[in-house]
Amino acid sequence: MASKAQSNTMMVAAFDFGTTYSGYAYSFSHDPNTIQTNQNWYAGGGASRLVSLTPTYVLLNPKERFDKFGFEAEDKYASLAEGGKHHGWRLFWRFKMVLHSTKHLTKDVEVEDFCGKKMKAFPLFVMSIKYLKEHLFAAITRQTTGFEETDILYVLTVPAIWDDNAKCFMREAAVTAGVDPRRLKLALEPECASVQCETLSMAFKGAVTVQGSQFMVVDLGGGTADISVHERKADGTLKEIHISSGGPWGGIFVDENYMKMLNELFGEKAITELRKTEMNDYFDVIREFEHKKRSFDTEKTNQLIVRISASLRDLAEKYSSKSLEERIGTLQIDNVIAKKGKDKLQFDTAIVKAWFERPIDLLMRHLKSILAEPKMRSVHTVILVGGFGESPYVQRRIKSEITGVRLIVPSEAGLTVLKGAVRTTHENPEYTTDPGCELLGTIRLECSKDIPLQHQVLETTFMFGDTELLVKKKNMSTGKVAYMDFECFK
Ligand SMILES: Nc1ncnc2c1ncn2[C@@H]1O[C@H](COP(=O)(O)OP(=O)(O)OP(=O)(O)O)[C@@H](O)[C@H]1O
Ligand SMILES: [Mg+2]
């Protein structure tokens, strides 16, 4: 049952807080099918293009207070660095992965800033959500008058493969950022994508909307690959037919492999010093690779050429007596990497492919093992979403290696999760495994051994306080009472 707070909803707003990119989307309850995304983030690096997602960067000032988020954070830090004024400022990126990679997660978990200095991650999540929330609210109030924050139902997307601790971490961060817990729902990223797939073009729609159709959704993001498999039920809702699964196989691992290569070529000391002292040139390395990576296709790209800044050449010379050509020779990679002119490096397709292969090999193995299960025999459609899913190389691998299924990549695959999250707030779910349901906690109530179980009546009371939900269960036969334990940080 929807709580009172939710029943007042005039708008559903979803935040997709991604490892690499974040954004929000919303729709008004009088017109739920019109989903609006924020369109006015300027792409960084001086570009005048407007985009719907912004990189998940947080910039703190020297007093460790929030200063900027996204492209603005990246640009400001780079320009501070240009004038040598960035000391004391702290830039954080890719910190969402800490929630997946930490075994015994607590609120004290730490992440490193761009210069390797540690800080607690929790406040960074809070600041990010607060920023998105305020940005959203400003966008709505520009569009509508008389709007109150209490009119909004917030949806926050989380990877399906996260454990309950990680989900709880995210929930607490949102609540600390000022979101009323009664108006907050966590939604699983691949499930949001499944919901959004209802809006696929007519050519593909049947594959996911016809009663009984079964399909797999692969959300391939920056950090993780999240996989879910659903069946369309007669009433139009979705039933999970395979538990959500996945792993750390996102696009950032291609970047990591590239950076490892640069470390080998120029030396770790040179790359570290470049990051600390020539921030702008370091950002250029990242931006240029991001750009080149996006169009990489083994069938069409013969080589990948990148620029080497004068600062990197100088630093490499400072720390090594060998020239770049000699280093390439020593590493025995002169058949795949060559220096072009004074300031360019040319990588052969074979080596670029190897950077993509490691995460994608693991993904392929996982997809094949799921699809080989007997209960998956009616799954003939795979829908690929998420930014990394837009890679021509990735699409080619799936098409050629997973036979007997049709691969669908929706247009704007990177926005599918976000848009689907606005439509994913199912009320009155039938089963706890239905989309939109999440485990918040458990109640342990002792039953009487003397009375048959079917005769023991249990009464459940939900109490909605100011900040948290309280659930009480009473065994009417024994009078025993128990309260719900929230599944936080266990
Ligand atoms: N055309 C493309 N080719 C290759 N990689 C791409 C392409 N477009 C985007 N990417 C990569 O996809 C990733 C971003 O995808 P997305 O925005 O779905 O991730 P995210 O939501 O930030 O991460 P996650 O869902 O894992 O938290 C980045 O690593 C980006 O470099
Ligand atoms: Mg994502």
Short mmCIF file of C-alpha atoms and ligand atoms in Angstrom, two decimals:
data_model
loop_
_atom_site.label_atom_id
_atom_site.label_comp_id
_atom_site.label_asym_id
_atom_site.label_seq_id
_atom_site.Cartn_x
_atom_site.Cartn_y
_atom_site.Cartn_z
CA MET A 1 0.00 0.00 0.00
CA ALA A 2 1.30 3.43 -0.82
CA SER A 3 1.98 5.52 2.27
CA LYS A 4 0.12 8.78 2.83
CA ALA A 5 3.22 10.71 1.83
CA GLN A 6 3.36 8.91 -1.49
CA SER A 7 -0.33 9.30 -2.26
CA ASN A 8 0.13 13.10 -2.41
CA THR A 9 2.64 12.71 -5.19
CA MET A 10 2.35 15.16 -8.08
CA MET A 11 5.61 14.18 -9.63
CA VAL A 12 8.02 11.26 -9.76
CA ALA A 13 11.67 12.24 -10.01
CA ALA A 14 14.45 9.74 -10.52
CA PHE A 15 18.14 10.14 -9.89
CA ASP A 16 20.59 7.89 -11.68
CA PHE A 17 23.71 8.27 -9.63
CA GLY A 18 26.23 6.50 -11.84
CA THR A 19 29.83 5.51 -11.35
CA THR A 20 30.84 7.78 -14.22
CA TYR A 21 27.76 9.84 -15.15
CA SER A 22 24.76 11.07 -13.19
CA GLY A 23 21.50 12.74 -14.05
CA TYR A 24 17.83 12.99 -13.26
CA ALA A 25 14.50 12.64 -15.00
CA TYR A 26 10.94 13.42 -13.94
CA SER A 27 7.34 13.21 -14.97
CA PHE A 28 4.18 14.82 -13.63
CA SER A 29 1.38 12.58 -12.35
CA HIS A 30 -1.15 14.17 -14.74
CA ASP A 31 1.05 13.14 -17.68
CA PRO A 32 3.22 10.23 -16.49
CA ASN A 33 4.31 9.15 -19.95
CA THR A 34 6.07 12.41 -20.70
CA ILE A 35 9.45 11.90 -19.10
CA GLN A 36 11.70 14.91 -19.03
CA THR A 37 15.43 14.75 -18.52
CA ASN A 38 17.58 17.67 -17.60
CA GLN A 39 18.94 18.89 -20.93
CA ASN A 40 21.09 21.75 -19.85
CA TRP A 41 24.39 20.53 -18.61
CA TYR A 42 27.18 21.96 -20.72
CA ALA A 43 29.58 19.24 -21.84
CA GLY A 44 32.91 20.09 -20.27
CA GLY A 45 36.29 20.89 -21.76
CA GLY A 46 34.99 24.10 -23.31
CA ALA A 47 32.38 22.33 -25.46
CA SER A 48 29.14 24.23 -25.99
CA ARG A 49 27.06 21.04 -26.44
CA LEU A 50 24.21 20.47 -23.98
CA VAL A 51 23.81 17.00 -22.51
CA SER A 52 21.45 15.14 -20.16
CA LEU A 53 24.09 13.53 -17.97
CA THR A 54 27.03 15.05 -16.16
CA PRO A 55 30.13 13.23 -14.91
CA THR A 56 30.02 12.09 -11.30
CA TYR A 57 32.72 14.48 -10.07
CA VAL A 58 32.59 16.28 -6.72
CA LEU A 59 34.83 19.27 -6.00
CA LEU A 60 35.44 20.35 -2.40
CA ASN A 61 37.01 23.68 -1.47
CA PRO A 62 40.01 23.86 0.88
CA LYS A 63 37.58 23.93 3.85
CA GLU A 64 36.25 20.56 2.60
CA ARG A 65 32.89 22.11 1.76
CA PHE A 66 31.01 21.26 -1.39
CA ASP A 67 31.83 23.55 -4.28
CA LYS A 68 30.85 22.04 -7.66
CA PHE A 69 29.48 18.86 -9.21
CA GLY A 70 29.87 17.31 -12.67
CA PHE A 71 31.38 19.12 -15.66
CA GLU A 72 31.58 22.27 -13.56
CA ALA A 73 33.69 20.48 -10.94
CA GLU A 74 36.03 19.10 -13.58
CA ASP A 75 36.38 22.44 -15.38
CA LYS A 76 36.90 24.45 -12.22
CA TYR A 77 39.53 22.09 -10.85
CA ALA A 78 41.34 22.09 -14.21
CA SER A 79 41.36 25.88 -14.40
CA LEU A 80 42.48 26.19 -10.76
CA ALA A 81 45.27 23.78 -11.61
CA GLU A 82 46.23 25.82 -14.65
CA GLY A 83 46.94 28.78 -12.43
CA GLY A 84 48.60 26.53 -9.83
CA LYS A 85 45.80 27.40 -7.39
CA HIS A 86 44.30 23.94 -6.89
CA HIS A 87 46.25 23.09 -3.73
CA GLY A 88 43.88 22.22 -0.92
CA TRP A 89 40.98 21.73 -3.37
CA ARG A 90 39.84 18.14 -3.65
CA LEU A 91 38.32 16.44 -6.66
CA PHE A 92 36.61 13.03 -6.34
CA TRP A 93 35.39 10.75 -9.11
CA ARG A 94 34.29 7.14 -9.57
CA PHE A 95 33.64 6.77 -5.86
CA LYS A 96 30.40 4.82 -6.31
CA MET A 97 32.48 1.68 -6.96
CA VAL A 98 33.56 1.63 -3.31
CA LEU A 99 30.09 0.38 -2.40
CA HIS A 100 30.56 -2.63 -4.62
CA SER A 101 34.18 -3.39 -3.88
CA THR A 102 34.16 -3.11 -0.08
CA LYS A 103 33.52 -6.40 1.69
CA HIS A 104 32.33 -5.24 5.10
CA LEU A 105 30.85 -1.91 4.19
CA THR A 106 30.31 0.67 6.91
CA LYS A 107 29.61 4.39 6.81
CA ASP A 108 33.31 4.96 7.52
CA VAL A 109 34.44 3.59 4.17
CA GLU A 110 36.98 5.88 2.51
CA VAL A 111 37.81 6.92 -1.03
CA GLU A 112 40.77 8.75 -2.55
CA ASP A 113 40.69 12.13 -4.24
CA PHE A 114 42.52 12.85 -7.49
CA CYS A 115 45.82 13.27 -5.65
CA GLY A 116 45.42 10.07 -3.63
CA LYS A 117 44.36 11.71 -0.35
CA LYS A 118 41.66 9.82 1.54
CA MET A 119 38.30 10.99 2.81
CA LYS A 120 35.10 9.35 4.03
CA ALA A 121 32.85 8.49 1.10
CA PHE A 122 29.49 8.99 2.83
CA PRO A 123 29.52 12.83 2.77
CA LEU A 124 30.40 12.72 -0.95
CA PHE A 125 27.30 10.66 -1.68
CA VAL A 126 25.22 13.05 0.44
CA MET A 127 26.61 16.12 -1.37
CA SER A 128 26.02 14.56 -4.77
CA ILE A 129 22.41 13.64 -4.07
CA LYS A 130 21.78 17.05 -2.51
CA TYR A 131 23.20 18.74 -5.60
CA LEU A 132 21.02 16.67 -7.95
CA LYS A 133 17.99 17.31 -5.76
CA GLU A 134 18.53 21.06 -5.74
CA HIS A 135 19.24 21.14 -9.47
CA LEU A 136 16.03 19.23 -10.09
CA PHE A 137 14.00 21.50 -7.85
CA ALA A 138 15.34 24.59 -9.60
CA ALA A 139 14.42 23.06 -12.98
CA ILE A 140 10.87 22.28 -11.83
CA THR A 141 10.26 25.68 -10.29
CA ARG A 142 11.33 27.30 -13.56
CA GLN A 143 8.66 25.22 -15.26
CA THR A 144 5.78 25.28 -12.75
CA THR A 145 4.58 27.56 -10.00
CA GLY A 146 3.32 26.67 -6.55
CA PHE A 147 5.31 23.48 -6.40
CA GLU A 148 6.33 22.06 -3.03
CA GLU A 149 9.08 19.58 -2.40
CA THR A 150 6.55 17.40 -0.64
CA ASP A 151 4.85 16.89 -4.02
CA ILE A 152 7.74 14.79 -5.25
CA LEU A 153 8.26 11.05 -4.96
CA TYR A 154 11.99 10.38 -5.33
CA VAL A 155 13.42 7.30 -6.98
CA LEU A 156 17.10 6.52 -6.63
CA THR A 157 18.57 3.87 -8.89
CA VAL A 158 21.00 1.27 -7.54
CA PRO A 159 22.80 -1.61 -9.24
CA ALA A 160 20.91 -4.87 -8.81
CA ILE A 161 24.08 -6.66 -7.78
CA TRP A 162 24.67 -4.47 -4.74
CA ASP A 163 24.16 -6.11 -1.38
CA ASP A 164 21.74 -4.73 1.19
CA ASN A 165 24.47 -2.79 2.97
CA ALA A 166 25.31 -0.86 -0.17
CA LYS A 167 21.63 -0.14 -0.82
CA CYS A 168 21.19 0.97 2.76
CA PHE A 169 24.23 3.23 2.45
CA MET A 170 22.61 4.91 -0.55
CA ARG A 171 19.27 5.25 1.19
CA GLU A 172 20.88 6.85 4.23
CA ALA A 173 22.85 9.20 2.03
CA ALA A 174 19.64 10.31 0.32
CA VAL A 175 17.88 10.81 3.66
CA THR A 176 20.86 12.79 5.00
CA ALA A 177 20.70 14.86 1.80
CA GLY A 178 17.20 15.88 2.86
CA VAL A 179 14.97 13.39 1.06
CA ASP A 180 12.01 12.38 3.20
CA PRO A 181 12.37 8.58 3.63
CA ARG A 182 8.62 8.19 3.14
CA ARG A 183 8.97 9.68 -0.31
CA LEU A 184 12.03 7.72 -1.34
CA LYS A 185 12.24 4.48 -3.28
CA LEU A 186 15.29 2.61 -4.39
CA ALA A 187 14.93 1.03 -7.82
CA LEU A 188 17.16 -1.56 -9.38
CA GLU A 189 18.95 -0.25 -12.47
CA PRO A 190 18.28 -3.15 -14.87
CA GLU A 191 14.64 -3.25 -13.76
CA CYS A 192 14.25 0.42 -14.59
CA ALA A 193 15.68 -0.42 -17.99
CA SER A 194 13.14 -3.24 -18.40
CA VAL A 195 10.30 -0.86 -17.64
CA GLN A 196 11.63 1.74 -20.07
CA CYS A 197 11.87 -0.90 -22.79
CA GLU A 198 8.08 -0.66 -23.13
CA THR A 199 8.78 2.50 -25.09
CA LEU A 200 10.94 0.73 -27.64
CA SER A 201 10.16 1.42 -31.27
CA MET A 202 7.31 -0.63 -32.79
CA ALA A 203 9.79 -2.97 -34.51
CA PHE A 204 11.06 -4.21 -31.15
CA LYS A 205 8.17 -3.52 -28.82
CA GLY A 206 6.59 -6.96 -29.26
CA ALA A 207 9.69 -8.62 -27.87
CA VAL A 208 8.98 -7.14 -24.44
CA THR A 209 5.28 -6.25 -24.29
CA VAL A 210 3.52 -9.39 -25.53
CA GLN A 211 2.18 -11.51 -22.69
CA GLY A 212 4.62 -14.27 -21.82
CA SER A 213 7.56 -12.64 -23.61
CA GLN A 214 10.82 -13.23 -21.78
CA PHE A 215 13.82 -11.00 -22.19
CA MET A 216 17.18 -10.24 -20.67
CA VAL A 217 18.32 -6.71 -19.91
CA VAL A 218 22.03 -6.00 -19.66
CA ASP A 219 22.85 -2.62 -18.15
CA LEU A 220 26.47 -2.05 -19.00
CA GLY A 221 27.59 1.09 -17.22
CA GLY A 222 30.84 2.68 -16.17
CA GLY A 223 31.42 0.50 -13.12
CA THR A 224 29.19 -2.53 -13.26
CA ALA A 225 27.27 -4.78 -15.60
CA ASP A 226 23.82 -5.56 -14.17
CA ILE A 227 21.76 -8.31 -15.67
CA SER A 228 18.11 -9.11 -15.11
CA VAL A 229 15.67 -11.41 -16.87
CA HIS A 230 11.94 -10.73 -16.91
CA GLU A 231 8.70 -12.14 -18.22
CA ARG A 232 5.71 -10.01 -19.18
CA LYS A 233 2.67 -11.10 -17.19
CA ALA A 234 -0.96 -11.00 -18.38
CA ASP A 235 -1.65 -7.83 -16.36
CA GLY A 236 1.26 -6.07 -18.04
CA THR A 237 3.59 -6.19 -15.04
CA LEU A 238 7.00 -7.83 -15.03
CA LYS A 239 8.00 -11.00 -13.24
CA GLU A 240 11.63 -11.68 -12.47
CA ILE A 241 12.59 -15.08 -13.86
CA HIS A 242 16.26 -14.99 -13.00
CA ILE A 243 17.85 -13.38 -10.00
CA SER A 244 19.68 -10.13 -10.87
CA SER A 245 23.36 -10.68 -11.30
CA GLY A 246 26.48 -9.12 -12.77
CA GLY A 247 29.91 -7.91 -11.85
CA PRO A 248 32.50 -5.13 -12.08
CA TRP A 249 32.80 -5.19 -15.85
CA GLY A 250 31.98 -1.59 -16.81
CA GLY A 251 33.69 0.89 -19.12
CA ILE A 252 36.10 2.26 -16.49
CA PHE A 253 38.07 -0.98 -16.67
CA VAL A 254 38.97 -0.18 -20.28
CA ASP A 255 40.26 3.20 -19.05
CA GLU A 256 42.18 1.46 -16.27
CA ASN A 257 43.87 -0.85 -18.78
CA TYR A 258 44.82 2.15 -20.90
CA MET A 259 46.27 3.98 -17.89
CA LYS A 260 48.25 0.86 -16.96
CA MET A 261 49.73 0.93 -20.45
CA LEU A 262 50.68 4.61 -20.08
CA ASN A 263 52.28 3.81 -16.72
CA GLU A 264 54.40 1.17 -18.40
CA LEU A 265 55.32 3.43 -21.27
CA PHE A 266 56.13 6.62 -19.39
CA GLY A 267 56.75 5.28 -15.90
CA GLU A 268 54.46 5.48 -12.89
CA LYS A 269 56.35 8.39 -11.38
CA ALA A 270 55.91 10.50 -14.50
CA ILE A 271 52.16 9.78 -14.71
CA THR A 272 51.66 10.45 -10.99
CA GLU A 273 53.54 13.72 -11.21
CA LEU A 274 51.58 14.69 -14.33
CA ARG A 275 48.38 14.17 -12.33
CA LYS A 276 49.64 16.23 -9.42
CA THR A 277 51.36 19.08 -11.23
CA GLU A 278 50.00 19.25 -14.77
CA MET A 279 46.37 18.62 -14.07
CA ASN A 280 45.13 20.07 -17.34
CA ASP A 281 47.34 17.80 -19.40
CA TYR A 282 46.25 14.87 -17.27
CA PHE A 283 42.58 15.72 -17.89
CA ASP A 284 43.33 15.92 -21.60
CA VAL A 285 44.69 12.37 -21.47
CA ILE A 286 41.42 11.19 -19.91
CA ARG A 287 39.16 13.22 -22.20
CA GLU A 288 40.98 12.24 -25.35
CA PHE A 289 40.83 8.55 -24.49
CA GLU A 290 37.14 8.80 -23.58
CA HIS A 291 36.46 10.31 -26.98
CA LYS A 292 38.53 7.79 -28.95
CA LYS A 293 37.23 4.84 -26.96
CA ARG A 294 33.64 5.66 -27.89
CA SER A 295 34.14 5.14 -31.59
CA PHE A 296 36.47 2.17 -31.32
CA ASP A 297 35.31 -0.70 -33.49
CA THR A 298 37.64 -3.54 -34.47
CA GLU A 299 36.02 -3.74 -37.90
CA LYS A 300 36.40 -0.09 -38.75
CA THR A 301 39.28 1.29 -36.67
CA ASN A 302 42.78 0.41 -37.77
CA GLN A 303 44.59 2.24 -35.04
CA LEU A 304 44.10 4.63 -32.18
CA ILE A 305 46.25 7.74 -32.14
CA VAL A 306 46.68 9.88 -29.02
CA ARG A 307 48.62 13.04 -28.33
CA ILE A 308 51.48 13.13 -25.82
CA SER A 309 51.82 16.48 -24.09
CA ALA A 310 55.21 18.17 -23.81
CA SER A 311 54.85 17.99 -20.03
CA LEU A 312 54.50 14.18 -20.12
CA ARG A 313 57.48 13.84 -22.45
CA ASP A 314 59.56 16.01 -20.07
CA LEU A 315 58.46 14.06 -16.99
CA ALA A 316 59.21 10.72 -18.65
CA GLU A 317 62.72 11.98 -19.50
CA LYS A 318 63.17 13.30 -15.96
CA TYR A 319 62.55 9.88 -14.39
CA SER A 320 64.04 7.58 -17.00
CA SER A 321 67.29 7.53 -18.88
CA LYS A 322 65.59 5.73 -21.77
CA SER A 323 63.81 7.41 -24.64
CA LEU A 324 60.19 6.52 -25.37
CA GLU A 325 61.27 4.46 -28.40
CA GLU A 326 63.72 2.52 -26.20
CA ARG A 327 61.01 1.87 -23.63
CA ILE A 328 58.67 0.58 -26.31
CA GLY A 329 61.48 -1.71 -27.49
CA THR A 330 62.24 -2.97 -23.98
CA LEU A 331 58.58 -3.78 -23.38
CA GLN A 332 58.60 -5.74 -26.66
CA ILE A 333 55.51 -3.97 -27.92
CA ASP A 334 57.08 -2.23 -30.91
CA ASN A 335 54.85 -4.33 -33.17
CA VAL A 336 51.70 -2.76 -31.69
CA ILE A 337 52.75 0.70 -30.44
CA ALA A 338 54.70 3.31 -32.38
CA LYS A 339 55.68 6.92 -31.87
CA LYS A 340 54.23 9.13 -34.57
CA GLY A 341 56.10 12.33 -35.13
CA LYS A 342 57.18 14.23 -32.04
CA ASP A 343 54.03 14.20 -30.02
CA LYS A 344 51.78 11.27 -30.97
CA LEU A 345 51.47 7.63 -30.07
CA GLN A 346 49.84 5.10 -32.34
CA PHE A 347 48.26 1.99 -30.84
CA ASP A 348 47.43 -0.96 -33.03
CA THR A 349 43.85 -2.30 -32.90
CA ALA A 350 45.13 -5.53 -31.30
CA ILE A 351 46.29 -3.74 -28.16
CA VAL A 352 43.18 -1.56 -27.90
CA LYS A 353 41.07 -4.68 -28.25
CA ALA A 354 42.96 -6.22 -25.36
CA TRP A 355 41.93 -3.30 -23.10
CA PHE A 356 38.28 -3.99 -23.92
CA GLU A 357 38.64 -7.74 -23.73
CA ARG A 358 39.19 -8.23 -20.03
CA PRO A 359 35.87 -6.80 -18.78
CA ILE A 360 33.95 -8.01 -21.85
CA ASP A 361 35.30 -11.58 -21.68
CA LEU A 362 33.98 -11.83 -18.13
CA LEU A 363 30.63 -10.40 -19.17
CA MET A 364 30.35 -12.80 -22.11
CA ARG A 365 31.14 -15.81 -19.94
CA HIS A 366 28.47 -14.72 -17.47
CA LEU A 367 25.80 -14.11 -20.13
CA LYS A 368 26.47 -17.47 -21.74
CA SER A 369 26.21 -19.29 -18.44
CA ILE A 370 22.87 -17.68 -17.61
CA LEU A 371 21.41 -18.32 -21.05
CA ALA A 372 22.52 -21.96 -20.90
CA GLU A 373 20.24 -22.60 -17.91
CA PRO A 374 17.18 -24.71 -18.83
CA LYS A 375 14.73 -22.11 -17.47
CA MET A 376 16.18 -19.55 -19.88
CA ARG A 377 15.30 -21.48 -23.03
CA SER A 378 12.47 -19.09 -23.97
CA VAL A 379 14.68 -16.01 -23.68
CA HIS A 380 15.38 -14.92 -27.25
CA THR A 381 15.85 -11.20 -26.72
CA VAL A 382 18.73 -9.35 -25.09
CA ILE A 383 18.33 -5.62 -24.54
CA LEU A 384 21.58 -3.80 -24.06
CA VAL A 385 21.52 -0.46 -22.24
CA GLY A 386 24.00 1.74 -20.36
CA GLY A 387 26.78 3.86 -21.81
CA PHE A 388 29.29 1.05 -22.32
CA GLY A 389 26.54 -0.86 -24.11
CA GLU A 390 26.79 1.78 -26.87
CA SER A 391 30.27 0.54 -27.75
CA PRO A 392 30.34 -0.93 -31.29
CA TYR A 393 32.98 -3.43 -30.09
CA VAL A 394 30.75 -4.65 -27.25
CA GLN A 395 27.71 -4.95 -29.50
CA ARG A 396 29.70 -6.89 -32.08
CA ARG A 397 30.95 -9.36 -29.44
CA ILE A 398 27.45 -10.03 -28.12
CA LYS A 399 25.99 -10.44 -31.62
CA SER A 400 28.66 -12.85 -32.73
CA GLU A 401 29.00 -14.93 -29.58
CA ILE A 402 25.47 -15.18 -28.27
CA THR A 403 23.57 -16.95 -30.93
CA GLY A 404 19.85 -17.60 -31.05
CA VAL A 405 18.94 -14.26 -29.47
CA ARG A 406 18.08 -10.92 -30.94
CA LEU A 407 20.15 -8.02 -29.61
CA ILE A 408 18.28 -4.75 -29.17
CA VAL A 409 20.12 -1.54 -28.30
CA PRO A 410 17.58 1.23 -27.67
CA SER A 411 18.47 4.68 -28.93
CA GLU A 412 19.97 6.69 -26.07
CA ALA A 413 20.95 3.43 -24.35
CA GLY A 414 22.77 5.48 -21.72
CA LEU A 415 19.52 7.17 -20.65
CA THR A 416 17.31 4.07 -20.53
CA VAL A 417 17.82 3.34 -16.83
CA LEU A 418 17.14 6.91 -15.86
CA LYS A 419 13.94 7.23 -17.85
CA GLY A 420 12.70 3.82 -16.71
CA ALA A 421 13.22 4.77 -13.09
CA VAL A 422 10.46 7.42 -13.42
CA ARG A 423 7.95 4.77 -14.35
CA THR A 424 9.04 2.01 -11.95
CA THR A 425 7.18 2.97 -8.78
CA HIS A 426 4.73 0.11 -8.72
CA GLU A 427 2.12 0.31 -6.02
CA ASN A 428 0.58 -2.78 -4.45
CA PRO A 429 3.11 -5.33 -5.66
CA GLU A 430 2.02 -8.95 -5.47
CA TYR A 431 5.32 -10.59 -4.57
CA THR A 432 8.38 -9.26 -2.83
CA THR A 433 10.38 -10.16 -5.93
CA ASP A 434 8.28 -7.83 -8.10
CA PRO A 435 10.05 -4.83 -9.63
CA GLY A 436 10.15 -1.90 -7.25
CA CYS A 437 10.35 -4.04 -4.10
CA GLU A 438 13.41 -3.96 -1.91
CA LEU A 439 14.30 -5.58 1.39
CA LEU A 440 14.24 -2.95 4.11
CA GLY A 441 14.41 -5.20 7.10
CA THR A 442 13.31 -8.34 8.89
CA ILE A 443 11.14 -9.07 11.90
CA ARG A 444 11.77 -12.09 14.14
CA LEU A 445 8.68 -13.03 16.09
CA GLU A 446 8.48 -16.17 18.20
CA CYS A 447 5.45 -18.37 17.52
CA SER A 448 3.77 -20.63 20.06
CA LYS A 449 4.65 -24.31 19.81
CA ASP A 450 1.31 -25.29 21.41
CA ILE A 451 -1.03 -23.63 18.91
CA PRO A 452 -1.07 -24.79 15.24
CA LEU A 453 0.59 -22.19 13.05
CA GLN A 454 -2.49 -21.60 10.91
CA HIS A 455 -4.45 -20.56 14.05
CA GLN A 456 -1.91 -17.98 15.16
CA VAL A 457 -3.10 -14.58 13.97
CA LEU A 458 -0.43 -11.96 13.35
CA GLU A 459 -1.19 -8.25 13.38
CA THR A 460 1.11 -5.82 11.55
CA THR A 461 1.26 -2.12 12.34
CA PHE A 462 3.11 0.40 10.16
CA MET A 463 4.01 3.67 11.87
CA PHE A 464 5.25 6.52 9.72
CA GLY A 465 7.31 8.86 11.86
CA ASP A 466 9.11 11.97 10.76
CA THR A 467 12.24 10.30 9.55
CA GLU A 468 11.86 6.54 9.55
CA LEU A 469 9.41 3.76 9.13
CA LEU A 470 8.54 1.62 12.16
CA VAL A 471 6.99 -1.80 11.67
CA LYS A 472 5.47 -3.73 14.60
CA LYS A 473 4.28 -7.29 14.46
CA LYS A 474 2.10 -8.82 17.19
CA ASN A 475 1.18 -12.46 17.63
CA MET A 476 -2.45 -12.12 18.79
CA SER A 477 -2.46 -15.65 20.26
CA THR A 478 0.59 -15.20 22.47
CA GLY A 479 0.62 -11.41 22.83
CA LYS A 480 4.28 -11.36 21.83
CA VAL A 481 5.49 -8.27 19.96
CA ALA A 482 8.54 -7.69 17.74
CA TYR A 483 9.82 -4.71 15.75
CA MET A 484 11.53 -4.63 12.40
CA ASP A 485 15.28 -4.50 12.24
CA PHE A 486 16.45 -2.40 9.32
CA GLU A 487 19.00 -4.30 7.25
CA CYS A 488 21.63 -1.61 7.59
CA PHE A 489 25.33 -2.29 7.74
CA LYS A 490 25.11 -5.85 8.99
N1 LIG B 1 30.17 4.53 -27.41
C1 LIG B 1 30.79 4.09 -26.32
N2 LIG B 1 31.78 3.17 -26.44
C2 LIG B 1 32.44 2.71 -25.36
N3 LIG B 1 32.19 3.12 -24.11
C3 LIG B 1 31.23 4.05 -23.95
C4 LIG B 1 30.48 4.58 -25.02
N4 LIG B 1 29.60 5.50 -24.53
C5 LIG B 1 29.79 5.52 -23.20
N5 LIG B 1 30.76 4.66 -22.84
C6 LIG B 1 31.25 4.35 -21.48
O1 LIG B 1 30.14 3.98 -20.71
C7 LIG B 1 30.36 4.34 -19.35
C8 LIG B 1 29.23 5.20 -18.87
O2 LIG B 1 28.03 4.48 -18.94
P1 LIG B 1 26.83 4.82 -17.94
O3 LIG B 1 26.57 6.29 -17.95
O4 LIG B 1 25.71 3.89 -18.26
O5 LIG B 1 27.52 4.38 -16.58
P2 LIG B 1 27.17 4.79 -15.08
O6 LIG B 1 25.70 4.83 -14.92
O7 LIG B 1 27.94 6.01 -14.75
O8 LIG B 1 27.83 3.57 -14.28
P3 LIG B 1 27.14 2.44 -13.35
O9 LIG B 1 25.80 2.17 -13.92
O10 LIG B 1 28.08 1.27 -13.48
O11 LIG B 1 27.15 3.02 -11.99
C9 LIG B 1 31.69 5.11 -19.33
O12 LIG B 1 32.72 4.23 -18.93
C10 LIG B 1 31.86 5.54 -20.77
O13 LIG B 1 33.22 5.69 -21.11
MG MG B 2 24.27 3.29 -14.66
#
